[in-house]
C-alpha cells in the first residue's frame, strides 16, 4: 500500500519546530494504518513503519511472521516499508517513521540506503527526528567492502534467460527477469528476482537486495511477499512462483526458496530459471 503525502518545508528554528511537529503528526497517523499490514503470528506484537520516497509517496509496512517457520523468514516493519518503496521504483527515502525504535537488523538495512545520512528517522512518539549516524555509530558500511552504489540506486545488469520457458510461464519469467535486472547485489554479483502469480491472475515480483553485513540482505522471495501483502492480496492465493538467478553464481536462493515456498504456498507450482549477462551469452 502506498499513498501521496506532503512533508514540511524549511524556515527559521521556530518554523522548523512547527514543521517537525506537523510531519510527525502526519507520519504517526499513517503508522496506525501501517500496523494493519502486521501479521505477528508468533509474537503477537504489532509494529508499523512508513517510508516516504523522493516522489512524495508514503509506503506502509508491518512486521510479518510465519508460524512453524524459522525466524530468519520474518519480515520486519521497516524492511517491509523500505522494500515496498523499492518495489515501486523509488530512488531515495526522505523520511522513515516507526512505531518502535528500530532493531539492529533494521538499522543495518537503513544504513545501506542511498543518501542514508540525509534520511530523517521518526520514532513514535518523538516530535523530533533522528538519523542513522545516531542510531548506528561506527557502522560497518558498503565502503568497507568496496561497494559501489547504494540500495535504491538504479541498477541495470543486462541479464537474459539462458533458456526460454514454455508459453504459460513466460509472463512470470518476464517479471522475475525484470526484477533480477533491477536487483541490488554489489557484493556477490548474484542478481536474482522472483515473480508470483495469484489465483486472480495478478503477477507481482520482487528483487534481491544485498547488505554489506550479509545477514540483513532481503531475499527476492521476501520482496515478492511484500508486493503481495502491500497490494492487499493473500499469500494462500499464490499459484505459481518463478525464480530467476545467475548461472554459476556464488549465491543461490533455489534451495531456501523451494523449501520455504512449499510450506507457504502448498498449491503453487515452482519454476527455477537461470540467467546470464548478455555479453556472456554472446561469447
PDB file of C-alpha atoms in Angstrom:
ATOM      1  CA  UNK A   1       0.000   0.000   0.000  1.00  0.00           C
ATOM      2  CA  UNK A   2       1.245   3.497  -0.784  1.00  0.00           C
ATOM      3  CA  UNK A   3      -0.228   6.965  -0.890  1.00  0.00           C
ATOM      4  CA  UNK A   4       0.770  10.508  -1.787  1.00  0.00           C
ATOM      5  CA  UNK A   5       1.777  12.825   1.060  1.00  0.00           C
ATOM      6  CA  UNK A   6       3.318  16.224   1.630  1.00  0.00           C
ATOM      7  CA  UNK A   7       6.156  16.790   4.094  1.00  0.00           C
ATOM      8  CA  UNK A   8       7.171  20.089   5.659  1.00  0.00           C
ATOM      9  CA  UNK A   9       9.452  22.725   4.152  1.00  0.00           C
ATOM     10  CA  UNK A  10      12.174  24.878   5.713  1.00  0.00           C
ATOM     11  CA  UNK A  11      12.388  28.114   7.690  1.00  0.00           C
ATOM     12  CA  UNK A  12      13.735  29.543  10.938  1.00  0.00           C
ATOM     13  CA  UNK A  13      14.163  27.456  14.117  1.00  0.00           C
ATOM     14  CA  UNK A  14      10.622  28.096  15.336  1.00  0.00           C
ATOM     15  CA  UNK A  15       9.183  27.310  11.939  1.00  0.00           C
ATOM     16  CA  UNK A  16      11.349  24.187  11.746  1.00  0.00           C
ATOM     17  CA  UNK A  17       9.996  23.027  15.095  1.00  0.00           C
ATOM     18  CA  UNK A  18       6.475  23.616  13.871  1.00  0.00           C
ATOM     19  CA  UNK A  19       7.258  21.798  10.617  1.00  0.00           C
ATOM     20  CA  UNK A  20       8.698  18.876  12.593  1.00  0.00           C
ATOM     21  CA  UNK A  21       5.531  18.612  14.627  1.00  0.00           C
ATOM     22  CA  UNK A  22       3.360  18.709  11.507  1.00  0.00           C
ATOM     23  CA  UNK A  23       5.473  15.997   9.846  1.00  0.00           C
ATOM     24  CA  UNK A  24       5.433  13.847  12.992  1.00  0.00           C
ATOM     25  CA  UNK A  25       1.655  14.067  13.355  1.00  0.00           C
ATOM     26  CA  UNK A  26       1.139  13.090   9.709  1.00  0.00           C
ATOM     27  CA  UNK A  27       3.574  10.200   9.828  1.00  0.00           C
ATOM     28  CA  UNK A  28       2.341   8.835  13.140  1.00  0.00           C
ATOM     29  CA  UNK A  29      -1.230   8.890  11.874  1.00  0.00           C
ATOM     30  CA  UNK A  30      -0.094   6.684   8.987  1.00  0.00           C
ATOM     31  CA  UNK A  31       1.679   4.353  11.430  1.00  0.00           C
ATOM     32  CA  UNK A  32      -1.655   3.179  12.750  1.00  0.00           C
ATOM     33  CA  UNK A  33      -2.679   2.272   9.218  1.00  0.00           C
ATOM     34  CA  UNK A  34       0.697   0.609   8.631  1.00  0.00           C
ATOM     35  CA  UNK A  35       0.132  -1.691  11.595  1.00  0.00           C
ATOM     36  CA  UNK A  36      -2.767  -3.124   9.615  1.00  0.00           C
ATOM     37  CA  UNK A  37      -0.191  -4.920   7.452  1.00  0.00           C
ATOM     38  CA  UNK A  38       1.344  -6.557  10.521  1.00  0.00           C
ATOM     39  CA  UNK A  39       0.913 -10.324  10.829  1.00  0.00           C
ATOM     40  CA  UNK A  40       2.608 -11.226  14.153  1.00  0.00           C
ATOM     41  CA  UNK A  41       1.651 -14.912  14.147  1.00  0.00           C
ATOM     42  CA  UNK A  42       4.353 -15.756  16.696  1.00  0.00           C
ATOM     43  CA  UNK A  43       4.975 -12.709  18.906  1.00  0.00           C
ATOM     44  CA  UNK A  44       1.543 -11.098  18.815  1.00  0.00           C
ATOM     45  CA  UNK A  45       3.427  -7.758  18.784  1.00  0.00           C
ATOM     46  CA  UNK A  46       2.440  -5.329  16.021  1.00  0.00           C
ATOM     47  CA  UNK A  47       4.945  -2.860  14.560  1.00  0.00           C
ATOM     48  CA  UNK A  48       4.251  -0.292  11.845  1.00  0.00           C
ATOM     49  CA  UNK A  49       6.588   1.663   9.578  1.00  0.00           C
ATOM     50  CA  UNK A  50       6.190   4.377   6.944  1.00  0.00           C
ATOM     51  CA  UNK A  51       8.805   5.222   4.306  1.00  0.00           C
ATOM     52  CA  UNK A  52       8.391   8.447   2.307  1.00  0.00           C
ATOM     53  CA  UNK A  53      10.036   8.281  -1.117  1.00  0.00           C
ATOM     54  CA  UNK A  54      11.527  11.118  -3.127  1.00  0.00           C
ATOM     55  CA  UNK A  55       8.300  11.172  -5.144  1.00  0.00           C
ATOM     56  CA  UNK A  56       6.403  12.193  -2.006  1.00  0.00           C
ATOM     57  CA  UNK A  57       4.604   8.847  -1.829  1.00  0.00           C
ATOM     58  CA  UNK A  58       4.298   7.131   1.550  1.00  0.00           C
ATOM     59  CA  UNK A  59       4.898   3.371   1.651  1.00  0.00           C
ATOM     60  CA  UNK A  60       3.462   1.426   4.565  1.00  0.00           C
ATOM     61  CA  UNK A  61       4.710  -1.755   6.172  1.00  0.00           C
ATOM     62  CA  UNK A  62       4.167  -4.029   9.151  1.00  0.00           C
ATOM     63  CA  UNK A  63       6.069  -6.913  10.717  1.00  0.00           C
ATOM     64  CA  UNK A  64       5.203 -10.304   9.222  1.00  0.00           C
ATOM     65  CA  UNK A  65       5.887 -13.602  10.988  1.00  0.00           C
ATOM     66  CA  UNK A  66       5.314 -17.143   9.752  1.00  0.00           C
ATOM     67  CA  UNK A  67       4.136 -19.775  12.208  1.00  0.00           C
ATOM     68  CA  UNK A  68       6.095 -23.050  12.130  1.00  0.00           C
ATOM     69  CA  UNK A  69       8.922 -21.405  10.154  1.00  0.00           C
ATOM     70  CA  UNK A  70      12.380 -20.229  11.186  1.00  0.00           C
ATOM     71  CA  UNK A  71      12.690 -16.661  12.446  1.00  0.00           C
ATOM     72  CA  UNK A  72      15.062 -15.876   9.574  1.00  0.00           C
ATOM     73  CA  UNK A  73      11.960 -15.611   7.383  1.00  0.00           C
ATOM     74  CA  UNK A  74      10.411 -12.811   9.479  1.00  0.00           C
ATOM     75  CA  UNK A  75       9.896  -9.513   7.641  1.00  0.00           C
ATOM     76  CA  UNK A  76      10.497  -6.511   9.906  1.00  0.00           C
ATOM     77  CA  UNK A  77       8.184  -3.498   9.582  1.00  0.00           C
ATOM     78  CA  UNK A  78      10.988  -1.188   8.406  1.00  0.00           C
ATOM     79  CA  UNK A  79      12.159  -3.876   5.987  1.00  0.00           C
ATOM     80  CA  UNK A  80       8.595  -4.154   4.638  1.00  0.00           C
ATOM     81  CA  UNK A  81       8.189  -0.383   4.131  1.00  0.00           C
ATOM     82  CA  UNK A  82      11.614   0.042   2.507  1.00  0.00           C
ATOM     83  CA  UNK A  83      11.056  -2.958   0.234  1.00  0.00           C
ATOM     84  CA  UNK A  84       7.647  -1.557  -0.677  1.00  0.00           C
ATOM     85  CA  UNK A  85       9.387   1.641  -1.792  1.00  0.00           C
ATOM     86  CA  UNK A  86      11.993  -0.346  -3.764  1.00  0.00           C
ATOM     87  CA  UNK A  87       9.243  -2.365  -5.481  1.00  0.00           C
ATOM     88  CA  UNK A  88       7.705   0.903  -6.665  1.00  0.00           C
ATOM     89  CA  UNK A  89      10.964   2.202  -8.137  1.00  0.00           C
ATOM     90  CA  UNK A  90      11.860   4.890  -5.597  1.00  0.00           C
ATOM     91  CA  UNK A  91      15.470   6.118  -5.765  1.00  0.00           C
ATOM     92  CA  UNK A  92      15.706   7.544  -2.233  1.00  0.00           C
ATOM     93  CA  UNK A  93      13.744   7.829   1.003  1.00  0.00           C
ATOM     94  CA  UNK A  94      13.485  11.160   2.801  1.00  0.00           C
ATOM     95  CA  UNK A  95      11.551  10.114   5.933  1.00  0.00           C
ATOM     96  CA  UNK A  96      11.166   6.828   7.801  1.00  0.00           C
ATOM     97  CA  UNK A  97       8.726   6.571  10.704  1.00  0.00           C
ATOM     98  CA  UNK A  98       8.464   3.579  13.050  1.00  0.00           C
ATOM     99  CA  UNK A  99       6.183   2.756  15.952  1.00  0.00           C
ATOM    100  CA  UNK A 100       9.113   1.368  17.964  1.00  0.00           C
ATOM    101  CA  UNK A 101      12.861   2.031  17.907  1.00  0.00           C
ATOM    102  CA  UNK A 102      14.441   0.050  15.038  1.00  0.00           C
ATOM    103  CA  UNK A 103      16.314  -3.122  15.980  1.00  0.00           C
ATOM    104  CA  UNK A 104      19.954  -3.603  14.993  1.00  0.00           C
ATOM    105  CA  UNK A 105      18.971  -5.654  11.942  1.00  0.00           C
ATOM    106  CA  UNK A 106      16.838  -2.808  10.588  1.00  0.00           C
ATOM    107  CA  UNK A 107      19.429  -0.155  11.420  1.00  0.00           C
ATOM    108  CA  UNK A 108      21.880  -2.065   9.238  1.00  0.00           C
ATOM    109  CA  UNK A 109      19.370  -2.163   6.372  1.00  0.00           C
ATOM    110  CA  UNK A 110      18.752   1.579   6.733  1.00  0.00           C
ATOM    111  CA  UNK A 111      22.488   2.304   6.633  1.00  0.00           C
ATOM    112  CA  UNK A 112      22.692   0.649   3.192  1.00  0.00           C
ATOM    113  CA  UNK A 113      20.218   3.080   1.629  1.00  0.00           C
ATOM    114  CA  UNK A 114      21.148   5.696  -0.918  1.00  0.00           C
ATOM    115  CA  UNK A 115      21.503   9.050   0.872  1.00  0.00           C
ATOM    116  CA  UNK A 116      21.069   7.267   4.221  1.00  0.00           C
ATOM    117  CA  UNK A 117      22.866  10.070   6.060  1.00  0.00           C
ATOM    118  CA  UNK A 118      20.169  12.539   4.930  1.00  0.00           C
ATOM    119  CA  UNK A 119      17.251  10.342   5.992  1.00  0.00           C
ATOM    120  CA  UNK A 120      15.047  11.697   8.805  1.00  0.00           C
ATOM    121  CA  UNK A 121      14.048   8.862  11.139  1.00  0.00           C
ATOM    122  CA  UNK A 122      10.979   9.377  13.314  1.00  0.00           C
ATOM    123  CA  UNK A 123      10.463   7.111  16.322  1.00  0.00           C
ATOM    124  CA  UNK A 124       6.995   7.446  17.812  1.00  0.00           C
ATOM    125  CA  UNK A 125       6.046   9.439  19.853  1.00  0.00           C
ATOM    126  CA  UNK A 126       9.034  11.820  19.484  1.00  0.00           C
ATOM    127  CA  UNK A 127       8.320  15.099  17.702  1.00  0.00           C
ATOM    128  CA  UNK A 128      11.978  15.358  16.639  1.00  0.00           C
ATOM    129  CA  UNK A 129      13.669  13.200  14.019  1.00  0.00           C
ATOM    130  CA  UNK A 130      16.969  11.392  14.475  1.00  0.00           C
ATOM    131  CA  UNK A 131      19.377   9.968  11.889  1.00  0.00           C
ATOM    132  CA  UNK A 132      21.192   6.746  11.142  1.00  0.00           C
ATOM    133  CA  UNK A 133      24.549   8.048  12.408  1.00  0.00           C
ATOM    134  CA  UNK A 134      22.988   8.490  15.850  1.00  0.00           C
ATOM    135  CA  UNK A 135      21.263   5.096  15.729  1.00  0.00           C
ATOM    136  CA  UNK A 136      24.218   3.164  14.313  1.00  0.00           C
ATOM    137  CA  UNK A 137      27.526   4.880  15.175  1.00  0.00           C
ATOM    138  CA  UNK A 138      30.776   3.424  13.807  1.00  0.00           C
ATOM    139  CA  UNK A 139      28.735   1.377  11.368  1.00  0.00           C
ATOM    140  CA  UNK A 140      30.079  -1.336   9.098  1.00  0.00           C
ATOM    141  CA  UNK A 141      29.186   0.179   5.737  1.00  0.00           C
ATOM    142  CA  UNK A 142      29.299  -0.577   1.992  1.00  0.00           C
ATOM    143  CA  UNK A 143      32.617   1.232   1.621  1.00  0.00           C
ATOM    144  CA  UNK A 144      34.215  -1.360   3.927  1.00  0.00           C
ATOM    145  CA  UNK A 145      33.588  -3.970   1.226  1.00  0.00           C
ATOM    146  CA  UNK A 146      34.404  -1.635  -1.621  1.00  0.00           C
ATOM    147  CA  UNK A 147      30.740  -1.404  -2.548  1.00  0.00           C
ATOM    148  CA  UNK A 148      29.711   0.913  -5.350  1.00  0.00           C
ATOM    149  CA  UNK A 149      26.273   2.445  -5.318  1.00  0.00           C
ATOM    150  CA  UNK A 150      23.702   2.062  -2.592  1.00  0.00           C
ATOM    151  CA  UNK A 151      20.387   0.338  -2.083  1.00  0.00           C
ATOM    152  CA  UNK A 152      17.707   2.252  -4.072  1.00  0.00           C
ATOM    153  CA  UNK A 153      20.281   3.441  -6.612  1.00  0.00           C
ATOM    154  CA  UNK A 154      19.471   2.495 -10.204  1.00  0.00           C
ATOM    155  CA  UNK A 155      20.572  -0.998 -11.237  1.00  0.00           C
ATOM    156  CA  UNK A 156      20.779  -2.480 -14.751  1.00  0.00           C
ATOM    157  CA  UNK A 157      22.530  -5.847 -15.066  1.00  0.00           C
ATOM    158  CA  UNK A 158      21.672  -6.575 -18.731  1.00  0.00           C
ATOM    159  CA  UNK A 159      20.524 -10.100 -17.968  1.00  0.00           C
ATOM    160  CA  UNK A 160      18.759 -12.540 -20.243  1.00  0.00           C
ATOM    161  CA  UNK A 161      17.395 -16.016 -19.723  1.00  0.00           C
ATOM    162  CA  UNK A 162      19.596 -18.967 -20.600  1.00  0.00           C
ATOM    163  CA  UNK A 163      16.517 -20.898 -21.767  1.00  0.00           C
ATOM    164  CA  UNK A 164      13.095 -19.500 -22.642  1.00  0.00           C
ATOM    165  CA  UNK A 165      10.323 -21.260 -20.676  1.00  0.00           C
ATOM    166  CA  UNK A 166       7.051 -22.616 -22.006  1.00  0.00           C
ATOM    167  CA  UNK A 167       4.467 -20.044 -23.073  1.00  0.00           C
ATOM    168  CA  UNK A 168       2.370 -20.416 -19.907  1.00  0.00           C
ATOM    169  CA  UNK A 169       5.343 -19.389 -17.779  1.00  0.00           C
ATOM    170  CA  UNK A 170       6.630 -16.502 -19.885  1.00  0.00           C
ATOM    171  CA  UNK A 171       4.658 -13.656 -18.219  1.00  0.00           C
ATOM    172  CA  UNK A 172       6.061 -14.676 -14.822  1.00  0.00           C
ATOM    173  CA  UNK A 173       9.540 -15.228 -16.245  1.00  0.00           C
ATOM    174  CA  UNK A 174       9.491 -11.731 -17.767  1.00  0.00           C
ATOM    175  CA  UNK A 175       8.598 -10.161 -14.407  1.00  0.00           C
ATOM    176  CA  UNK A 176      11.175 -12.220 -12.489  1.00  0.00           C
ATOM    177  CA  UNK A 177      13.873 -11.316 -15.047  1.00  0.00           C
ATOM    178  CA  UNK A 178      12.948  -7.631 -14.862  1.00  0.00           C
ATOM    179  CA  UNK A 179      13.239  -7.740 -11.058  1.00  0.00           C
ATOM    180  CA  UNK A 180      16.576  -9.540 -11.306  1.00  0.00           C
ATOM    181  CA  UNK A 181      17.821  -6.795 -13.628  1.00  0.00           C
ATOM    182  CA  UNK A 182      16.804  -4.174 -11.042  1.00  0.00           C
ATOM    183  CA  UNK A 183      18.123  -6.117  -8.030  1.00  0.00           C
ATOM    184  CA  UNK A 184      20.952  -4.851  -5.820  1.00  0.00           C
ATOM    185  CA  UNK A 185      23.810  -7.361  -5.464  1.00  0.00           C
ATOM    186  CA  UNK A 186      27.135  -5.453  -5.363  1.00  0.00           C
ATOM    187  CA  UNK A 187      28.926  -7.860  -3.018  1.00  0.00           C
ATOM    188  CA  UNK A 188      28.229 -11.266  -4.580  1.00  0.00           C
ATOM    189  CA  UNK A 189      27.307 -10.133  -8.102  1.00  0.00           C
ATOM    190  CA  UNK A 190      24.409 -12.581  -7.932  1.00  0.00           C
ATOM    191  CA  UNK A 191      21.307 -10.643  -9.008  1.00  0.00           C
ATOM    192  CA  UNK A 192      18.012 -12.507  -8.791  1.00  0.00           C
ATOM    193  CA  UNK A 193      14.273 -11.954  -8.942  1.00  0.00           C
ATOM    194  CA  UNK A 194      11.030 -13.716  -8.083  1.00  0.00           C
ATOM    195  CA  UNK A 195       7.581 -13.467  -9.655  1.00  0.00           C
ATOM    196  CA  UNK A 196       4.364 -14.764  -8.083  1.00  0.00           C
ATOM    197  CA  UNK A 197       1.064 -15.365  -9.831  1.00  0.00           C
ATOM    198  CA  UNK A 198      -2.124 -15.191  -7.759  1.00  0.00           C
ATOM    199  CA  UNK A 199      -5.357 -17.061  -8.376  1.00  0.00           C
ATOM    200  CA  UNK A 200      -6.907 -13.842  -9.732  1.00  0.00           C
ATOM    201  CA  UNK A 201      -4.227 -13.736 -12.452  1.00  0.00           C
ATOM    202  CA  UNK A 202      -2.312 -10.844 -10.913  1.00  0.00           C
ATOM    203  CA  UNK A 203       1.504 -11.130 -11.172  1.00  0.00           C
ATOM    204  CA  UNK A 204       3.818  -9.403  -8.691  1.00  0.00           C
ATOM    205  CA  UNK A 205       7.570  -9.534  -8.312  1.00  0.00           C
ATOM    206  CA  UNK A 206      10.497  -8.727  -6.076  1.00  0.00           C
ATOM    207  CA  UNK A 207      14.253  -8.381  -6.463  1.00  0.00           C
ATOM    208  CA  UNK A 208      17.193  -9.347  -4.295  1.00  0.00           C
ATOM    209  CA  UNK A 209      18.649  -6.573  -2.083  1.00  0.00           C
ATOM    210  CA  UNK A 210      22.036  -7.288  -0.521  1.00  0.00           C
ATOM    211  CA  UNK A 211      23.528  -5.759   2.586  1.00  0.00           C
ATOM    212  CA  UNK A 212      27.208  -5.270   3.322  1.00  0.00           C
ATOM    213  CA  UNK A 213      26.715  -7.198   6.589  1.00  0.00           C
ATOM    214  CA  UNK A 214      25.209 -10.064   4.524  1.00  0.00           C
ATOM    215  CA  UNK A 215      22.600 -11.384   7.019  1.00  0.00           C
ATOM    216  CA  UNK A 216      20.208  -8.409   6.672  1.00  0.00           C
ATOM    217  CA  UNK A 217      20.053  -8.999   2.897  1.00  0.00           C
ATOM    218  CA  UNK A 218      16.484  -9.138   1.592  1.00  0.00           C
ATOM    219  CA  UNK A 219      15.745 -12.231  -0.495  1.00  0.00           C
ATOM    220  CA  UNK A 220      13.800 -11.883  -3.756  1.00  0.00           C
ATOM    221  CA  UNK A 221      11.024 -14.027  -2.267  1.00  0.00           C
ATOM    222  CA  UNK A 222      10.695 -11.675   0.711  1.00  0.00           C
ATOM    223  CA  UNK A 223      10.443  -8.750  -1.697  1.00  0.00           C
ATOM    224  CA  UNK A 224       7.732 -10.563  -3.687  1.00  0.00           C
ATOM    225  CA  UNK A 225       5.825 -11.400  -0.485  1.00  0.00           C
ATOM    226  CA  UNK A 226       5.865  -7.687   0.364  1.00  0.00           C
ATOM    227  CA  UNK A 227       4.439  -6.994  -3.104  1.00  0.00           C
ATOM    228  CA  UNK A 228       1.579  -9.426  -2.436  1.00  0.00           C
ATOM    229  CA  UNK A 229       0.741  -8.101   1.029  1.00  0.00           C
ATOM    230  CA  UNK A 230       1.153  -4.409   0.158  1.00  0.00           C
ATOM    231  CA  UNK A 231      -1.383  -4.867  -2.655  1.00  0.00           C
ATOM    232  CA  UNK A 232      -3.730  -6.350  -0.038  1.00  0.00           C
ATOM    233  CA  UNK A 233      -3.728  -9.828  -1.575  1.00  0.00           C
ATOM    234  CA  UNK A 234      -3.473 -13.162   0.264  1.00  0.00           C
ATOM    235  CA  UNK A 235      -0.385 -15.385   0.282  1.00  0.00           C
ATOM    236  CA  UNK A 236      -2.556 -18.501   0.160  1.00  0.00           C
ATOM    237  CA  UNK A 237      -3.733 -17.382  -3.296  1.00  0.00           C
ATOM    238  CA  UNK A 238      -0.263 -17.780  -4.843  1.00  0.00           C
ATOM    239  CA  UNK A 239      -0.463 -20.419  -7.594  1.00  0.00           C
ATOM    240  CA  UNK A 240       2.856 -20.066  -9.423  1.00  0.00           C
ATOM    241  CA  UNK A 241       6.370 -18.967  -8.493  1.00  0.00           C
ATOM    242  CA  UNK A 242       9.321 -18.253 -10.767  1.00  0.00           C
ATOM    243  CA  UNK A 243      12.855 -17.633  -9.501  1.00  0.00           C
ATOM    244  CA  UNK A 244      15.405 -16.199 -11.930  1.00  0.00           C
ATOM    245  CA  UNK A 245      19.036 -16.204 -10.797  1.00  0.00           C
ATOM    246  CA  UNK A 246      22.509 -16.107 -12.288  1.00  0.00           C
ATOM    247  CA  UNK A 247      24.014 -19.284 -13.667  1.00  0.00           C
ATOM    248  CA  UNK A 248      27.057 -20.426 -11.640  1.00  0.00           C
ATOM    249  CA  UNK A 249      26.626 -17.566  -9.145  1.00  0.00           C
ATOM    250  CA  UNK A 250      28.289 -17.539  -5.728  1.00  0.00           C
ATOM    251  CA  UNK A 251      24.874 -17.206  -4.044  1.00  0.00           C
ATOM    252  CA  UNK A 252      21.786 -19.267  -4.891  1.00  0.00           C
ATOM    253  CA  UNK A 253      18.271 -18.913  -3.486  1.00  0.00           C
ATOM    254  CA  UNK A 254      16.942 -22.083  -5.102  1.00  0.00           C
ATOM    255  CA  UNK A 255      17.147 -24.371  -2.069  1.00  0.00           C
ATOM    256  CA  UNK A 256      15.818 -21.913   0.517  1.00  0.00           C
ATOM    257  CA  UNK A 257      13.024 -20.579  -1.699  1.00  0.00           C
ATOM    258  CA  UNK A 258      11.929 -24.054  -2.820  1.00  0.00           C
ATOM    259  CA  UNK A 259      11.750 -25.249   0.784  1.00  0.00           C
ATOM    260  CA  UNK A 260      10.008 -22.162   2.180  1.00  0.00           C
ATOM    261  CA  UNK A 261       7.551 -21.871  -0.699  1.00  0.00           C
ATOM    262  CA  UNK A 262       6.390 -25.486  -0.296  1.00  0.00           C
ATOM    263  CA  UNK A 263       5.225 -24.599   3.194  1.00  0.00           C
ATOM    264  CA  UNK A 264       3.982 -21.095   2.430  1.00  0.00           C
ATOM    265  CA  UNK A 265       2.310 -21.806  -0.936  1.00  0.00           C
ATOM    266  CA  UNK A 266       1.448 -25.531  -0.842  1.00  0.00           C
ATOM    267  CA  UNK A 267      -0.628 -25.339  -4.052  1.00  0.00           C
ATOM    268  CA  UNK A 268       1.918 -23.363  -6.042  1.00  0.00           C
ATOM    269  CA  UNK A 269       3.926 -24.642  -8.983  1.00  0.00           C
ATOM    270  CA  UNK A 270       7.589 -23.583  -8.850  1.00  0.00           C
ATOM    271  CA  UNK A 271       9.956 -22.946 -11.761  1.00  0.00           C
ATOM    272  CA  UNK A 272      13.664 -22.121 -11.403  1.00  0.00           C
ATOM    273  CA  UNK A 273      15.314 -20.344 -14.340  1.00  0.00           C
ATOM    274  CA  UNK A 274      18.904 -19.303 -14.912  1.00  0.00           C
ATOM    275  CA  UNK A 275      20.100 -16.097 -16.487  1.00  0.00           C
ATOM    276  CA  UNK A 276      23.362 -14.582 -17.636  1.00  0.00           C
ATOM    277  CA  UNK A 277      24.648 -11.229 -18.790  1.00  0.00           C
ATOM    278  CA  UNK A 278      24.137 -10.523 -22.449  1.00  0.00           C
ATOM    279  CA  UNK A 279      27.880 -10.134 -23.050  1.00  0.00           C
ATOM    280  CA  UNK A 280      28.442 -13.655 -21.683  1.00  0.00           C
ATOM    281  CA  UNK A 281      25.689 -15.044 -23.882  1.00  0.00           C
ATOM    282  CA  UNK A 282      27.426 -13.704 -26.990  1.00  0.00           C
ATOM    283  CA  UNK A 283      30.752 -15.376 -26.248  1.00  0.00           C
TER     284      UNK A 283
END
